[in-house]
Coordinates of N, CA and C and ligand atoms in Angstrom, one line a residue:
M24 N 214.8 86.0 -53.1 CA 216.2 86.1 -53.7 C 216.1 85.6 -55.1
A25 N 216.9 86.2 -56.0 CA 216.9 85.9 -57.4 C 217.7 84.7 -57.7
I26 N 217.5 84.1 -58.9 CA 218.3 83.1 -59.4 C 219.7 83.7 -59.8
Q27 N 220.8 83.1 -59.4 CA 222.1 83.6 -59.7 C 223.0 82.5 -60.2
R28 N 224.1 82.9 -60.9 CA 225.1 81.9 -61.3 C 226.4 82.2 -60.5
T29 N 227.1 81.2 -60.2 CA 228.4 81.4 -59.5 C 229.5 80.5 -60.2
L30 N 230.7 80.9 -60.1 CA 231.8 80.1 -60.7 C 232.5 79.2 -59.6
S31 N 232.5 78.0 -59.9 CA 233.2 77.0 -59.0 C 234.4 76.4 -59.7
M32 N 235.4 76.1 -58.9 CA 236.5 75.3 -59.5 C 236.8 74.2 -58.5
I33 N 237.0 73.0 -59.0 CA 237.5 71.9 -58.2 C 239.0 71.9 -58.4
K34 N 239.8 72.2 -57.4 CA 241.2 72.6 -57.5 C 242.1 71.3 -57.7
P35 N 243.3 71.5 -58.1 CA 244.2 70.4 -58.4 C 244.3 69.4 -57.2
D36 N 244.3 69.8 -56.0 CA 244.5 68.8 -54.9 C 243.3 67.9 -54.9
A37 N 242.1 68.4 -55.1 CA 240.9 67.5 -55.0 C 240.8 66.6 -56.3
M38 N 241.3 67.2 -57.4 CA 241.3 66.4 -58.7 C 242.3 65.2 -58.5
E39 N 243.5 65.5 -57.9 CA 244.5 64.5 -57.7 C 244.0 63.3 -56.9
K40 N 243.2 63.7 -55.9 CA 242.7 62.7 -54.9 C 241.4 62.0 -55.4
N41 N 241.0 62.3 -56.7 CA 239.8 61.8 -57.3 C 238.5 62.1 -56.5
H42 N 238.4 63.3 -56.0 CA 237.3 63.8 -55.2 C 236.3 64.6 -56.1
A43 N 236.6 64.7 -57.4 CA 235.7 65.5 -58.2 C 234.3 65.0 -58.3
G44 N 234.1 63.7 -58.4 CA 232.7 63.2 -58.5 C 231.9 63.4 -57.2
A45 N 232.6 63.1 -56.1 CA 231.9 63.3 -54.8 C 231.5 64.8 -54.6
I46 N 232.4 65.7 -55.0 CA 232.2 67.1 -54.8 C 231.0 67.6 -55.8
L47 N 231.0 67.1 -57.0 CA 229.9 67.4 -57.9 C 228.6 66.9 -57.3
A48 N 228.6 65.8 -56.8 CA 227.3 65.2 -56.2 C 226.9 66.1 -55.0
K49 N 227.8 66.7 -54.2 CA 227.4 67.6 -53.2 C 226.8 68.8 -53.7
F50 N 227.3 69.4 -54.8 CA 226.7 70.6 -55.4 C 225.3 70.3 -55.9
Q51 N 225.1 69.2 -56.5 CA 223.8 68.8 -57.0 C 222.8 68.5 -55.9
E52 N 223.3 67.9 -54.8 CA 222.4 67.6 -53.6 C 222.0 68.9 -53.0
A53 N 222.8 70.0 -53.1 CA 222.5 71.3 -52.5 C 221.7 72.1 -53.4
G54 N 221.2 71.6 -54.5 CA 220.2 72.3 -55.4 C 220.8 73.1 -56.5
F55 N 222.1 72.9 -56.8 CA 222.7 73.6 -57.9 C 222.5 72.9 -59.2
T56 N 222.2 73.6 -60.3 CA 222.1 73.1 -61.6 C 223.4 73.5 -62.3
V57 N 224.0 72.5 -63.0 CA 225.2 72.7 -63.8 C 224.9 73.4 -65.1
R58 N 225.3 74.6 -65.3 CA 225.1 75.3 -66.6 C 226.3 75.2 -67.5
G59 N 227.5 74.9 -66.9 CA 228.7 74.8 -67.7 C 229.7 73.9 -66.9
M60 N 230.5 73.1 -67.6 CA 231.5 72.3 -66.9 C 232.5 71.8 -67.8
K61 N 233.8 72.0 -67.4 CA 234.9 71.5 -68.3 C 236.1 71.2 -67.4
M62 N 237.0 70.3 -67.9 CA 238.3 70.1 -67.2 C 239.3 70.7 -68.0
I63 N 240.2 71.5 -67.4 CA 241.3 72.2 -68.1 C 242.5 72.2 -67.2
R64 N 243.6 72.6 -67.7 CA 244.8 72.9 -66.9 C 245.2 74.3 -67.2
L65 N 245.3 75.1 -66.1 CA 245.6 76.5 -66.2 C 247.1 76.6 -66.4
S66 N 247.6 77.5 -67.3 CA 249.0 77.9 -67.3 C 249.2 78.8 -66.1
L67 N 250.5 79.1 -65.7 CA 250.8 80.0 -64.6 C 250.2 81.4 -64.9
A68 N 250.3 81.8 -66.1 CA 249.8 83.2 -66.5 C 248.3 83.2 -66.4
Q69 N 247.6 82.1 -66.7 CA 246.1 82.1 -66.6 C 245.7 82.1 -65.1
A70 N 246.5 81.4 -64.3 CA 246.2 81.4 -62.8 C 246.4 82.8 -62.3
E71 N 247.5 83.4 -62.7 CA 247.8 84.8 -62.2 C 246.7 85.8 -62.7
G72 N 246.2 85.6 -63.8 CA 245.1 86.5 -64.3 C 243.8 86.2 -63.5
F73 N 243.5 85.0 -63.3 CA 242.3 84.7 -62.5 C 242.3 85.3 -61.1
Y74 N 243.5 85.2 -60.5 CA 243.6 85.6 -59.1 C 244.3 87.0 -59.0
A75 N 244.1 87.8 -60.0 CA 244.8 89.1 -60.0 C 244.5 90.0 -58.8
E76 N 243.3 89.8 -58.2 CA 242.9 90.6 -57.0 C 243.9 90.3 -55.8
H77 N 244.5 89.1 -55.9 CA 245.4 88.7 -54.8 C 246.9 89.0 -55.0
K78 N 247.2 89.7 -56.2 CA 248.6 90.0 -56.5 C 249.1 90.9 -55.4
G79 N 250.3 90.6 -54.9 CA 250.9 91.4 -53.8 C 250.7 90.7 -52.5
R80 N 249.7 89.8 -52.4 CA 249.6 89.0 -51.1 C 250.8 88.0 -51.0
G81 N 251.1 87.7 -49.8 CA 252.3 86.8 -49.6 C 252.1 85.4 -50.2
F82 N 250.9 85.0 -50.3 CA 250.6 83.6 -50.8 C 250.4 83.6 -52.3
F83 N 250.5 84.7 -53.0 CA 250.2 84.7 -54.4 C 251.0 83.7 -55.3
G84 N 252.3 83.7 -55.1 CA 253.1 82.7 -55.8 C 252.8 81.3 -55.5
E85 N 252.6 81.0 -54.3 CA 252.2 79.6 -53.9 C 250.8 79.3 -54.5
L86 N 249.9 80.2 -54.4 CA 248.6 79.9 -54.9 C 248.5 79.7 -56.4
T87 N 249.3 80.5 -57.2 CA 249.2 80.4 -58.6 C 250.0 79.2 -59.1
Q88 N 251.1 78.8 -58.4 CA 251.8 77.6 -58.7 C 250.9 76.4 -58.4
F89 N 250.3 76.4 -57.3 CA 249.3 75.3 -56.9 C 248.2 75.1 -58.0
M90 N 247.6 76.3 -58.4 CA 246.4 76.2 -59.2 C 246.8 75.8 -60.7
S91 N 248.1 75.9 -61.0 CA 248.5 75.5 -62.4 C 249.3 74.2 -62.4
R92 N 249.3 73.5 -61.3 CA 250.1 72.3 -61.3 C 249.4 71.0 -61.8
G93 N 248.2 71.1 -62.1 CA 247.5 70.0 -62.7 C 246.1 70.4 -63.1
P94 N 245.3 69.4 -63.6 CA 243.9 69.7 -64.1 C 243.0 70.2 -63.0
I95 N 242.1 71.1 -63.4 CA 241.0 71.5 -62.5 C 239.7 71.3 -63.3
T96 N 238.6 71.3 -62.5 CA 237.3 71.3 -63.2 C 236.6 72.6 -62.9
V97 N 236.2 73.3 -63.9 CA 235.5 74.6 -63.7 C 234.0 74.4 -64.0
L98 N 233.2 75.0 -63.2 CA 231.7 74.8 -63.3 C 231.0 76.1 -63.1
C99 N 230.0 76.3 -64.0 CA 229.1 77.4 -63.8 C 227.8 76.8 -63.1
L100 N 227.5 77.2 -61.9 CA 226.4 76.6 -61.2 C 225.3 77.6 -60.9
E101 N 224.1 77.2 -61.0 CA 222.9 78.1 -60.9 C 222.0 77.6 -59.8
R102 N 221.4 78.5 -59.1 CA 220.3 78.2 -58.2 C 219.9 79.6 -57.6
E103 N 218.8 79.5 -56.8 CA 218.4 80.7 -56.1 C 219.5 81.1 -55.1
D104 N 219.9 82.4 -55.0 CA 220.9 82.9 -54.1 C 222.2 82.1 -54.2
A105 N 222.6 81.8 -55.4 CA 223.7 80.8 -55.6 C 225.0 81.2 -55.0
I106 N 225.3 82.5 -55.0 CA 226.7 83.0 -54.6 C 226.8 82.7 -53.1
A107 N 225.9 83.2 -52.3 CA 225.9 82.9 -50.8 C 225.8 81.5 -50.4
K108 N 224.8 80.8 -51.1 CA 224.6 79.4 -50.8 C 225.8 78.5 -51.1
Y109 N 226.4 78.8 -52.2 CA 227.6 78.1 -52.5 C 228.7 78.2 -51.5
R110 N 228.9 79.5 -51.0 CA 229.9 79.7 -50.0 C 229.6 78.9 -48.7
E111 N 228.3 78.8 -48.4 CA 227.9 78.0 -47.2 C 228.3 76.5 -47.5
V112 N 228.0 76.0 -48.6 CA 228.3 74.6 -48.9 C 229.8 74.3 -48.9
I113 N 230.6 75.2 -49.3 CA 232.1 74.9 -49.3 C 232.7 75.2 -48.0
G114 N 232.2 76.1 -47.2 CA 232.8 76.4 -45.9 C 233.9 77.4 -45.9
A115 N 234.5 77.7 -44.8 CA 235.5 78.7 -44.6 C 236.8 78.3 -45.5
T116 N 237.5 79.4 -45.8 CA 238.8 79.2 -46.6 C 239.7 78.2 -46.0
D117 N 239.9 78.3 -44.7 CA 240.8 77.3 -44.0 C 239.9 76.1 -43.6
P118 N 240.2 74.9 -44.1 CA 239.4 73.7 -43.8 C 239.4 73.5 -42.3
A119 N 240.4 73.9 -41.5 CA 240.4 73.6 -40.1 C 239.3 74.5 -39.4
K120 N 238.9 75.6 -40.1 CA 237.9 76.4 -39.5 C 236.5 76.2 -40.2
A121 N 236.4 75.4 -41.1 CA 235.2 75.1 -41.9 C 234.2 74.3 -41.1
A122 N 232.9 74.6 -41.2 CA 231.9 73.8 -40.5 C 231.9 72.4 -40.9
D123 N 231.4 71.5 -40.0 CA 231.3 70.1 -40.3 C 230.4 69.9 -41.5
G124 N 230.7 69.0 -42.4 CA 229.9 68.6 -43.5 C 230.1 69.5 -44.7
T125 N 230.9 70.6 -44.6 CA 231.2 71.4 -45.7 C 232.3 70.7 -46.6
I126 N 232.3 71.2 -47.8 CA 233.3 70.5 -48.8 C 234.7 70.7 -48.4
R127 N 235.0 71.9 -47.9 CA 236.4 72.2 -47.5 C 236.8 71.4 -46.2
K128 N 235.8 71.2 -45.3 CA 236.1 70.4 -44.2 C 236.3 68.9 -44.6
L129 N 235.5 68.5 -45.5 CA 235.6 67.1 -45.9 C 236.8 66.8 -46.8
Y130 N 237.2 67.7 -47.7 CA 238.1 67.4 -48.7 C 239.4 68.3 -48.7
G131 N 239.3 69.4 -48.0 CA 240.5 70.4 -48.0 C 241.6 69.9 -47.1
A132 N 242.8 70.2 -47.5 CA 244.0 69.8 -46.7 C 244.5 70.9 -45.8
N133 N 244.5 72.1 -46.3 CA 245.0 73.3 -45.5 C 244.5 74.6 -46.2
V134 N 244.9 75.7 -45.6 CA 244.3 77.0 -46.1 C 244.6 77.3 -47.6
G135 N 245.7 76.7 -48.1 CA 246.0 76.9 -49.5 C 245.4 75.8 -50.4
E136 N 245.6 74.5 -50.0 CA 245.0 73.4 -50.8 C 243.7 73.0 -50.2
N137 N 242.7 73.8 -50.6 CA 241.4 73.7 -49.9 C 240.2 73.3 -50.8
A138 N 240.6 72.5 -51.8 CA 239.7 71.6 -52.6 C 238.9 72.4 -53.7
V139 N 238.3 73.6 -53.3 CA 237.4 74.2 -54.2 C 237.5 75.8 -54.1
H140 N 237.1 76.4 -55.2 CA 237.0 77.9 -55.3 C 235.5 78.2 -55.4
G141 N 235.2 79.4 -54.9 CA 233.8 79.9 -55.2 C 233.9 81.4 -55.3
S142 N 233.0 82.0 -56.2 CA 232.9 83.4 -56.3 C 232.4 84.1 -55.0
D143 N 232.9 85.3 -54.7 CA 232.5 85.9 -53.4 C 231.5 87.1 -53.6
S144 N 231.1 87.4 -54.8 CA 230.1 88.5 -55.0 C 229.6 88.4 -56.4
E145 N 228.5 89.1 -56.7 CA 227.9 89.1 -58.1 C 228.9 89.6 -59.1
A146 N 229.7 90.6 -58.7 CA 230.7 91.2 -59.7 C 231.8 90.1 -59.9
S147 N 232.3 89.5 -58.9 CA 233.3 88.4 -59.1 C 232.7 87.3 -59.9
A148 N 231.5 86.9 -59.6 CA 230.9 85.8 -60.4 C 230.8 86.1 -61.8
A149 N 230.4 87.3 -62.2 CA 230.3 87.7 -63.6 C 231.7 87.6 -64.3
R150 N 232.7 88.2 -63.6 CA 234.1 88.2 -64.1 C 234.6 86.8 -64.3
E151 N 234.4 86.0 -63.2 CA 235.0 84.6 -63.2 C 234.3 83.7 -64.2
I152 N 233.0 83.8 -64.3 CA 232.3 82.9 -65.3 C 232.8 83.3 -66.7
S153 N 232.9 84.6 -67.0 CA 233.3 85.0 -68.3 C 234.8 84.7 -68.6
Y154 N 235.6 84.5 -67.5 CA 237.0 84.1 -67.7 C 237.1 82.7 -68.3
F155 N 236.1 81.9 -68.1 CA 236.2 80.5 -68.5 C 235.2 80.1 -69.6
F156 N 234.0 80.8 -69.6 CA 232.9 80.3 -70.5 C 232.4 81.5 -71.3
A157 N 232.3 81.2 -72.6 CA 231.6 82.2 -73.5 C 230.1 81.9 -73.2
G158 N 229.3 83.0 -73.5 CA 227.9 82.9 -73.2 C 227.3 81.6 -73.9
C159 N 227.7 81.3 -75.1 CA 227.2 80.2 -75.9 C 227.6 78.9 -75.3
D160 N 228.6 78.8 -74.4 CA 229.0 77.6 -73.8 C 228.1 77.2 -72.6
L161 N 227.2 78.1 -72.1 CA 226.4 77.9 -71.0 C 225.0 77.4 -71.4
V162 N 224.6 76.3 -70.9 CA 223.3 75.7 -71.3 C 222.2 75.9 -70.3
Ligands
ADP11 P1 238.4 82.0 -50.8 O1 238.8 81.0 -51.8 O2 237.7 81.4 -49.6 O3 237.5 83.1 -51.4 P2 240.5 84.0 -50.7 O4 239.8 84.7 -51.8 O5 240.9 84.8 -49.5 O6 239.7 82.7 -50.2 O7 241.9 83.3 -51.2 C1 241.9 82.7 -52.4 C2 242.7 81.4 -52.3 O8 244.0 81.7 -51.9 C3 242.2 80.5 -51.2 O9 241.1 79.7 -51.5 C4 243.4 79.6 -50.9 O10 243.6 78.6 -51.9 C5 244.5 80.6 -51.1 N1 244.9 81.2 -49.8 C6 244.2 82.1 -49.1 N2 244.8 82.5 -47.9 C7 246.0 81.8 -47.9 C8 247.1 81.7 -47.0 N3 247.1 82.4 -45.9 N4 248.1 80.8 -47.4 C9 248.1 80.1 -48.5 N5 247.1 80.2 -49.4 C10 246.0 81.0 -49.1
MG12 MG1 238.0 84.6 -52.8

């Protein structure tokens, strides 16, 4: 499997609870190298743009309000098979269904406020990384 990059976000709920440090440590323990990292606050329009694929879903308003309510940390993470491995480390979308030891099981509150985001495919990862990082920002 090739070296890949994936886009991670530590969502407002986890930032508010000061779980960002513990979550970053989990990513590093799982073999990910940080290529880009910054703390930002999304506007509602920026959250809507990021989650455009979910426009029309019943939870779109709730999701974009949530994602713009406070700071997030965005990370570009790299390792072998990063996209699939990252999804294993974070666990299922609904923390109640996530495997023991996964980040969403440990730090997620519910299916909406689930602590972290992760890209779901190579195409999504490319789009999502470029949404936040210019090529020259990745080290
Ligand atoms: P994932 O983040 O695991 O890729 P999705 O892409 O399906 O999940 O959904 C994007 C985000 O939208 C989820 O991480 C979660 O924050 C939110 N979400 C998904 N489903 C629901 C739902 N049924 N109710 C509220 N929020 C949801
Ligand atoms: Mg998704």
